[in-house]
Short mmCIF file of C-alpha atoms in Angstrom, two decimals:
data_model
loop_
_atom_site.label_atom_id
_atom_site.label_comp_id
_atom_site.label_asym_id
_atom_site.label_seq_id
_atom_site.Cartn_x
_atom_site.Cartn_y
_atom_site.Cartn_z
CA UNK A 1 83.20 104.58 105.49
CA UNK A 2 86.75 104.94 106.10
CA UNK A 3 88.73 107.45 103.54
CA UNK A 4 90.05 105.46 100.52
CA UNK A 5 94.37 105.58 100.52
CA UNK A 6 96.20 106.40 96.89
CA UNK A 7 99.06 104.01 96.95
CA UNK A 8 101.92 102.94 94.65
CA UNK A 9 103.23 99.25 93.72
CA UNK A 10 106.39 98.34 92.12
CA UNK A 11 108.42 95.15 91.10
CA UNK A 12 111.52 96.95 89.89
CA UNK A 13 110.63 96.53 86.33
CA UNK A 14 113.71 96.65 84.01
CA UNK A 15 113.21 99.87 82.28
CA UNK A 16 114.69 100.79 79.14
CA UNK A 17 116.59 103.81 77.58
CA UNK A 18 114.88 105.94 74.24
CA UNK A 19 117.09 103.13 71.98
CA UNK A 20 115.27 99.97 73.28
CA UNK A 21 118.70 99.11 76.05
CA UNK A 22 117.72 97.98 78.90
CA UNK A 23 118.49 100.14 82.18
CA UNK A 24 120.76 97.98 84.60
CA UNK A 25 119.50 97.16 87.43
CA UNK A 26 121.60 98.82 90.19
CA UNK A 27 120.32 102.28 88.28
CA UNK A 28 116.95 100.63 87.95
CA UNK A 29 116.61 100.54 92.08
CA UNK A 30 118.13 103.82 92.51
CA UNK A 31 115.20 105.27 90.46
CA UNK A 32 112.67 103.02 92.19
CA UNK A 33 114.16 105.19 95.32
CA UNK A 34 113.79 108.00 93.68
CA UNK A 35 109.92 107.52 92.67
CA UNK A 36 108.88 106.50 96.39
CA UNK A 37 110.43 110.11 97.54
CA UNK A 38 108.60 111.53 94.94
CA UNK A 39 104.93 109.61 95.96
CA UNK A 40 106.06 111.11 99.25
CA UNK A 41 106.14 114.28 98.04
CA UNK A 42 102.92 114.35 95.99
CA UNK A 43 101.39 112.97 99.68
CA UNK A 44 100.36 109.65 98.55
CA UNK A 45 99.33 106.77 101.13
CA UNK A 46 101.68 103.67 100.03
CA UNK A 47 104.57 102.98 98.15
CA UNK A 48 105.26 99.33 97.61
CA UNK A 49 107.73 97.20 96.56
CA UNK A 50 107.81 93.15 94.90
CA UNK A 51 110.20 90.44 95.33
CA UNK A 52 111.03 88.60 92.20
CA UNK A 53 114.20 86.39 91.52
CA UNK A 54 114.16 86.30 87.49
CA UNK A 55 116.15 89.33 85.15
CA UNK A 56 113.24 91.48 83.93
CA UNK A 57 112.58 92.48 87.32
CA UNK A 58 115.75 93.86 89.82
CA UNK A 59 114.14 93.75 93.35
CA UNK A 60 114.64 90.85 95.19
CA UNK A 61 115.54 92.07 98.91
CA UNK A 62 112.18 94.32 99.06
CA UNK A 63 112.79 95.34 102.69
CA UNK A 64 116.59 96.46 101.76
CA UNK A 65 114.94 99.19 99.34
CA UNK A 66 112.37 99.84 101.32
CA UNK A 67 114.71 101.04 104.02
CA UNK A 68 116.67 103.34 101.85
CA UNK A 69 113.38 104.95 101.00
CA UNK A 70 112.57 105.11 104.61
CA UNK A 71 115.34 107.01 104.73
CA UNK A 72 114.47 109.42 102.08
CA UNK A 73 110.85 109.88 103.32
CA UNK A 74 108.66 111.34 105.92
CA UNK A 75 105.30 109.98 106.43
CA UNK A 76 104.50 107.36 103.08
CA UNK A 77 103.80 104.13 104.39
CA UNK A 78 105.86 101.09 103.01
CA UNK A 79 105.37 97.78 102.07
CA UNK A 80 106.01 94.57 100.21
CA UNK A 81 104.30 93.26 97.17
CA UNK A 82 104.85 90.74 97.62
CA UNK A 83 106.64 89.07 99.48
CA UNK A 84 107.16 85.40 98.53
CA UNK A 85 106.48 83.44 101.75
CA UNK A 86 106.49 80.59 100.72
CA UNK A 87 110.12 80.33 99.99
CA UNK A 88 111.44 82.45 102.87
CA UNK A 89 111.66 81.82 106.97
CA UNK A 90 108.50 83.56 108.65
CA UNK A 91 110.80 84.01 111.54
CA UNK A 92 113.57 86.38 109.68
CA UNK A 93 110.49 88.20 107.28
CA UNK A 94 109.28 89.32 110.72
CA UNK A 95 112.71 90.56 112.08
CA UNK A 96 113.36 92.24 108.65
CA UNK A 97 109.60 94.18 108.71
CA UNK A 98 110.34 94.84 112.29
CA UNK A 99 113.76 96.40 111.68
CA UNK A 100 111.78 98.71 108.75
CA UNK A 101 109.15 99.79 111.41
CA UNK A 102 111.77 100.38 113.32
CA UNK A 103 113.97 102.83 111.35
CA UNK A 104 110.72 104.19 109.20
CA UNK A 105 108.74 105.45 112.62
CA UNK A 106 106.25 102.86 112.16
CA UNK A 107 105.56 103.37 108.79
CA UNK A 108 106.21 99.13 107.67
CA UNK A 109 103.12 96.65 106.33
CA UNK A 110 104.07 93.34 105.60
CA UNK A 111 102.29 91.82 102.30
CA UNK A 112 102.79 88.25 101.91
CA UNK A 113 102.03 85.99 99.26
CA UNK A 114 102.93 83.02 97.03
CA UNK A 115 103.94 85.10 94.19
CA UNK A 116 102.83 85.10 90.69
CA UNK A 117 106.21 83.42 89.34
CA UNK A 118 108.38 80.20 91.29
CA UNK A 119 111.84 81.14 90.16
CA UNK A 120 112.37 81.63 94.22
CA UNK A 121 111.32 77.72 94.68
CA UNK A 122 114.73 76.47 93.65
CA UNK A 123 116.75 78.92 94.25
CA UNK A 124 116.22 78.78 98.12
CA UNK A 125 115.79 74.53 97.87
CA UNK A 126 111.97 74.21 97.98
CA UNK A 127 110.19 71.66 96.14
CA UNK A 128 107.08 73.16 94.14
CA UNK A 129 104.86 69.84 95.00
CA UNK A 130 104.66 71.65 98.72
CA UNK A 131 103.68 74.87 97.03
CA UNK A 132 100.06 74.78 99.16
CA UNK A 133 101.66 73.20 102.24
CA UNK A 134 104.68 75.41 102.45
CA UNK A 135 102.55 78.78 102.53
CA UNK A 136 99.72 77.34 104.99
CA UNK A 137 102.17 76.60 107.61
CA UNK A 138 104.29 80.01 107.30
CA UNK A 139 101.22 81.71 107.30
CA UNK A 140 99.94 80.13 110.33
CA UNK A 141 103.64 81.32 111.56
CA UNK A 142 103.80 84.73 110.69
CA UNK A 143 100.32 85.17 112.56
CA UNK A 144 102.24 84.28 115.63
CA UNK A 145 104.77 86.19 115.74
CA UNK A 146 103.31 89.42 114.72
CA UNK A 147 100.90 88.96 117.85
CA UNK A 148 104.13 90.33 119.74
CA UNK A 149 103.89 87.43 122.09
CA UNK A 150 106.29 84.36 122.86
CA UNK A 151 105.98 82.11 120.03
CA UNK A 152 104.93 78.46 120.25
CA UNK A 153 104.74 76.83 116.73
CA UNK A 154 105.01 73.49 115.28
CA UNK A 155 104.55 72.20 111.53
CA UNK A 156 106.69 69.87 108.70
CA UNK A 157 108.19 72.65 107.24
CA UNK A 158 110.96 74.22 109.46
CA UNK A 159 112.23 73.59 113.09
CA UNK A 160 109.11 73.95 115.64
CA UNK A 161 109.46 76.74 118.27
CA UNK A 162 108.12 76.74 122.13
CA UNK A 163 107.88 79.93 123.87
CA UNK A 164 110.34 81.58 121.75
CA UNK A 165 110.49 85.59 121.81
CA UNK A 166 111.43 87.01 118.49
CA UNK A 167 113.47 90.76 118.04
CA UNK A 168 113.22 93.32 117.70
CA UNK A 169 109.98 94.41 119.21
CA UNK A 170 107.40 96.52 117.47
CA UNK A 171 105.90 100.00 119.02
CA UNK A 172 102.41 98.58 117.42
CA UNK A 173 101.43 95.97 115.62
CA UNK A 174 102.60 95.66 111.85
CA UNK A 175 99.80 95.63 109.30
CA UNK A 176 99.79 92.50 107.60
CA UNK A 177 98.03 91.61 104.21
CA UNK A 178 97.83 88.87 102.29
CA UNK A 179 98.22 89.07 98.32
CA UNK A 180 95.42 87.15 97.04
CA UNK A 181 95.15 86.40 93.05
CA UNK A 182 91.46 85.17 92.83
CA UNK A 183 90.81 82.06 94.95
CA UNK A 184 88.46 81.29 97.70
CA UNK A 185 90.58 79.23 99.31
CA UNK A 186 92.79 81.98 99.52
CA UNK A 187 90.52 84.63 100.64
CA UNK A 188 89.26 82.23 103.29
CA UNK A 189 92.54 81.65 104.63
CA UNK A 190 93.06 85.70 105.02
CA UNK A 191 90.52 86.51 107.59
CA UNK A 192 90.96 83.33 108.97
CA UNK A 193 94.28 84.52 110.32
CA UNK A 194 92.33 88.10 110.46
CA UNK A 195 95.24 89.67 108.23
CA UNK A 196 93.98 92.17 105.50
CA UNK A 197 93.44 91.24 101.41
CA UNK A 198 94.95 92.54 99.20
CA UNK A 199 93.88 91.47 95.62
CA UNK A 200 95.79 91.28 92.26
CA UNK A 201 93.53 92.27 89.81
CA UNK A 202 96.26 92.20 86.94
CA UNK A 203 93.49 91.42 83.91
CA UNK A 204 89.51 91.19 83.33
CA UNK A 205 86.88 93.40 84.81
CA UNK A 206 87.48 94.55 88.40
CA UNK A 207 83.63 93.47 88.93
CA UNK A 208 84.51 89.95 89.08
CA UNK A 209 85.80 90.19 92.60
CA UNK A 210 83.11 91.64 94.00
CA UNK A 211 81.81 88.01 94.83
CA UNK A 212 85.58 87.83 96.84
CA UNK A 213 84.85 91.07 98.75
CA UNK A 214 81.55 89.48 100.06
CA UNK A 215 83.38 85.92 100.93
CA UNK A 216 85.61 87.69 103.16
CA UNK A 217 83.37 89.88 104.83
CA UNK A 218 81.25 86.76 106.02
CA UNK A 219 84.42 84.39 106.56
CA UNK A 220 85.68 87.33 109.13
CA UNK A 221 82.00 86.93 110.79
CA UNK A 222 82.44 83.59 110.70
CA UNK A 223 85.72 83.55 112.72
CA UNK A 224 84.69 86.47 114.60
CA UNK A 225 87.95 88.19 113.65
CA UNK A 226 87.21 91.89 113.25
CA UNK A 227 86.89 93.96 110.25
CA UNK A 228 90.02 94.27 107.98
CA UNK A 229 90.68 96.06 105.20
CA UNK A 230 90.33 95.17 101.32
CA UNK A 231 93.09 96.80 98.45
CA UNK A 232 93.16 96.43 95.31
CA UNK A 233 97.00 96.52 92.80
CA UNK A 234 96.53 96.77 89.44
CA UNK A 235 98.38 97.98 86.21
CA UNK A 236 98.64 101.11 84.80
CA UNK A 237 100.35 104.29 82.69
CA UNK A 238 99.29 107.69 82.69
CA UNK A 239 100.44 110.31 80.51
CA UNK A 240 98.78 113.63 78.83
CA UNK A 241 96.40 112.51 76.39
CA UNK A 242 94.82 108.55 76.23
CA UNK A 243 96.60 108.61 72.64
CA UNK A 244 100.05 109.32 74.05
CA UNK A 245 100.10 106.30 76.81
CA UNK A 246 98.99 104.30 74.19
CA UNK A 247 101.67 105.15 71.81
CA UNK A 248 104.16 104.96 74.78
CA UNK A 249 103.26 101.53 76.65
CA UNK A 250 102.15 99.26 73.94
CA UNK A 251 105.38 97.74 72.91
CA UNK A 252 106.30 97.12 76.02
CA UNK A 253 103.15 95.60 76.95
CA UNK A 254 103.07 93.51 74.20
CA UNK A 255 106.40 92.39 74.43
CA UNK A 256 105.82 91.04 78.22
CA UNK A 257 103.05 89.62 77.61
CA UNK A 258 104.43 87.74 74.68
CA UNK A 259 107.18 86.50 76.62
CA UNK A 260 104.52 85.52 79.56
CA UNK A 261 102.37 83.76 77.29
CA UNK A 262 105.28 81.48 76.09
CA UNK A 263 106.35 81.08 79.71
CA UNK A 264 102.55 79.53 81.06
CA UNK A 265 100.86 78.86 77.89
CA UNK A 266 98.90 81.34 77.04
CA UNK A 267 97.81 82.31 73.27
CA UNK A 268 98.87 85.16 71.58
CA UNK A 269 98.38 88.69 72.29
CA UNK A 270 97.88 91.53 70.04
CA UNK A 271 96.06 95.06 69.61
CA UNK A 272 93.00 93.27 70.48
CA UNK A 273 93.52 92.64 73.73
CA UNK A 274 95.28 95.47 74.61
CA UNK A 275 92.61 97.75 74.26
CA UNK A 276 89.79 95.31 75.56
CA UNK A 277 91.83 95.76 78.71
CA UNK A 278 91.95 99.35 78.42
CA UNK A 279 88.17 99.62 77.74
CA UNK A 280 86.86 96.86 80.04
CA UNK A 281 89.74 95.31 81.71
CA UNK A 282 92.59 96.05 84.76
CA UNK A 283 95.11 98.39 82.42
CA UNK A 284 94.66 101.95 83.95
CA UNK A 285 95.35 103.66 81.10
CA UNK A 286 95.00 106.91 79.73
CA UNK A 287 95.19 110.78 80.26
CA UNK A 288 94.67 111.61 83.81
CA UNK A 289 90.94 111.96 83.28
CA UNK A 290 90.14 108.58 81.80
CA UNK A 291 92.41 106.82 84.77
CA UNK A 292 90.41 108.88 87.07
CA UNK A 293 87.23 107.84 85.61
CA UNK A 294 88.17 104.39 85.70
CA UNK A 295 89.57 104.02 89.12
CA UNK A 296 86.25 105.36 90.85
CA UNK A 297 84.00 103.34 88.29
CA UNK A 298 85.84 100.78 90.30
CA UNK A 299 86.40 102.37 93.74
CA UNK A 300 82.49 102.32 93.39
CA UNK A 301 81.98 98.77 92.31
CA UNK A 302 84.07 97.27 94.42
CA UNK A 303 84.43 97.88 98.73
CA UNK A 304 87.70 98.74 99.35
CA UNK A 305 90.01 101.08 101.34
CA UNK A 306 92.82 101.29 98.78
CA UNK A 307 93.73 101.86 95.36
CA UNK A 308 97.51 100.67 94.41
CA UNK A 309 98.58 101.47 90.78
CA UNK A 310 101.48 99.32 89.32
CA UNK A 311 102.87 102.30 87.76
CA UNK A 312 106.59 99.65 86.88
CA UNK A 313 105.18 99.51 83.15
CA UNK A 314 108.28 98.49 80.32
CA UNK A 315 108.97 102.02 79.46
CA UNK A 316 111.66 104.41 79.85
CA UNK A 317 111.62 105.65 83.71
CA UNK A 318 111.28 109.29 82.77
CA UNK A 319 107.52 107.75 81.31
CA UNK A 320 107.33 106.29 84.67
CA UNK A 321 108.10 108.89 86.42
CA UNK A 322 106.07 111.58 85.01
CA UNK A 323 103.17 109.07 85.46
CA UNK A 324 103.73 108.61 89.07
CA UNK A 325 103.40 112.77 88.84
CA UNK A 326 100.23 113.08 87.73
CA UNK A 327 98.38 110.27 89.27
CA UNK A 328 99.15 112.04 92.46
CA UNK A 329 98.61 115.59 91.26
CA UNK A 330 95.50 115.20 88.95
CA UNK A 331 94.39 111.55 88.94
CA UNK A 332 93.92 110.90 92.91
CA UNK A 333 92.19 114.29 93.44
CA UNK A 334 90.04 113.90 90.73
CA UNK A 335 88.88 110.47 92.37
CA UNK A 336 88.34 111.62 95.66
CA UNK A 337 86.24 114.47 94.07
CA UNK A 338 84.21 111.78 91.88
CA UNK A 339 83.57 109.63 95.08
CA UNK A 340 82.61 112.76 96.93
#
């Protein structure tokens, strides 16, 4: 068994100062630059970053802050998560990811999806009725040119190419995952193309994807792709005692997943639910020992070769920040010593 990776995963949350204002969102990506030097740092295996096109959230150009951290950094890797494929060209997310390998030493991962929100449908012109159709064919794309080799596509959804070389070149081939919600359509799809999974496990018990793990495992046999790897993203605030990150992210929490649940439907939320996610859900919450404790309850349940935590909770970013600190000084060695 391979060592399990400690990563980070942002969306460029809109934080907010000690009054409740919200932090604007050129300062809101300068501290997002900030935290992936700082993951660097505290030797962590990922920092990545999602696209979103809506005003709680001020990353929508992932690859442009992921270069400024490339900058800043030595040896993190960096990625996308995720990035909405639907509603961009294949052709220039390759040439972007390409130019980050480039100026990072190798250190880009492409992680596409269809994204959890479809503000990005209209803006670019897409029509959500080709939601399935629109990511099928890209994906089917984006396998092709990350081969390296001349490209020969064809499909209803952009121009077809024949024998088309795309730059710049790649030392190696870019990792590429696929940000999968909870659908075995979707998971088949993923090692169809033989591209890793990475899966959103944003509420419920982790457990219920072990069923996923398994599907892809046997779909890869079945299309005699090798072995790829599995990750996991999920939520999370860690601060010194479990009654502190309580005190500090509930608000927050409830206040986005208010304004959620009027967005798609859902019923309302409350104290309830909060803590049933604490106790037996995806929120990775706590003082560093009770994240630990939770994330290799899960490590263990689950077969995968990394561990993101969505650290972008609605806090102020010094919470944030001091979170990031100790999952990577006291919450990711305490894992790897519970696994051990």
């Amino acid at each position: 068994m391979n060592e399990i990776e400690f990563g980070l995963d942002t969306f460029g949350g809109v934080t907010h100062d000690e009054q409740g204002r919200p932090t604007p969102h050129p300062q809101v990506i300068r501290d997002l630059v900030g935290d992936a030097v700082v993951a660097d740092d505290l030797g962590l295996d990922f920092f990545a970053v999602g696209e979103h096109h809506r005003p709680d959230f001020a990353v929508s150009s992932p690859e442009m802050v992921l270069a400024a951290v490339a900058a800043a950094t030595e040896r993190i890797r960096l990625g996308s998560a995720v990035t909405v494929l639907s509603s961009d060209d294949p052709v220039r997310v390759y040439q972007r990811f390409a130019t980050l390998d480039a100026v990072s030493r190798g250190r880009a991962e492409i992680v596409a999806g269809r994204g959890s929100f479809v503000e990005s449908f209209p803006l670019f012109g897409y029509e959500l009725g080709d939601y399935e159709l629109l990511f099928e064919e890209k994906l089917a794309l984006l396998a092709e040119l990350v081969s390296g080799d001349p490209v020969t596509w064809s499909g209803t959804v952009r121009a077809a190419l024949t024998e088309q070389r795309v730059f710049p070149t790649t030392a190696d081939r870019m990792p590429v995952w696929v940000g999968v919600g909870g659908t075995p359509e979707s998971v088949v799809r993923t090692a169809k193309y033989g591209f890793g999974l990475f899966l959103a496990i944003i509420g419920g018990d982790p457990a219920r994807f072990v069923p996923y793990i398994d599907l892809f495992e046997r779909a890869q046999d079945r299309f005699e792709v090798p072995r790829n790897r599995v990750a996991v993203h999920s939520p999370g605030l860690i601060a010194e005692t479990d009654e502190q990150a309580r005190e500090l992210a509930y608000d927050g929490w409830l206040a986005f997943r208010t304004k959620l649940g009027r967005e798609r439907g859902w019923g309302p939320a409350g104290p309830r639910e909060f803590e049933n996610e604490i106790e037996h859900g995806s929120l990775y919450l706590g003082s560093p020992e009770t994240v630990a404790t939770k994330i290799a309850r899960t490590l263990t349940t689950l077969k995968v070769d990394r561990f993101d935590l969505k650290y972008d909770q609605p806090v102020p970013h010094a919470v944030q920040r001091r979170s990031i600190e100790l999952y990577g000084e006291q919450v990711v060695p305490m894992v790897k010593d519970m696994l051990a």
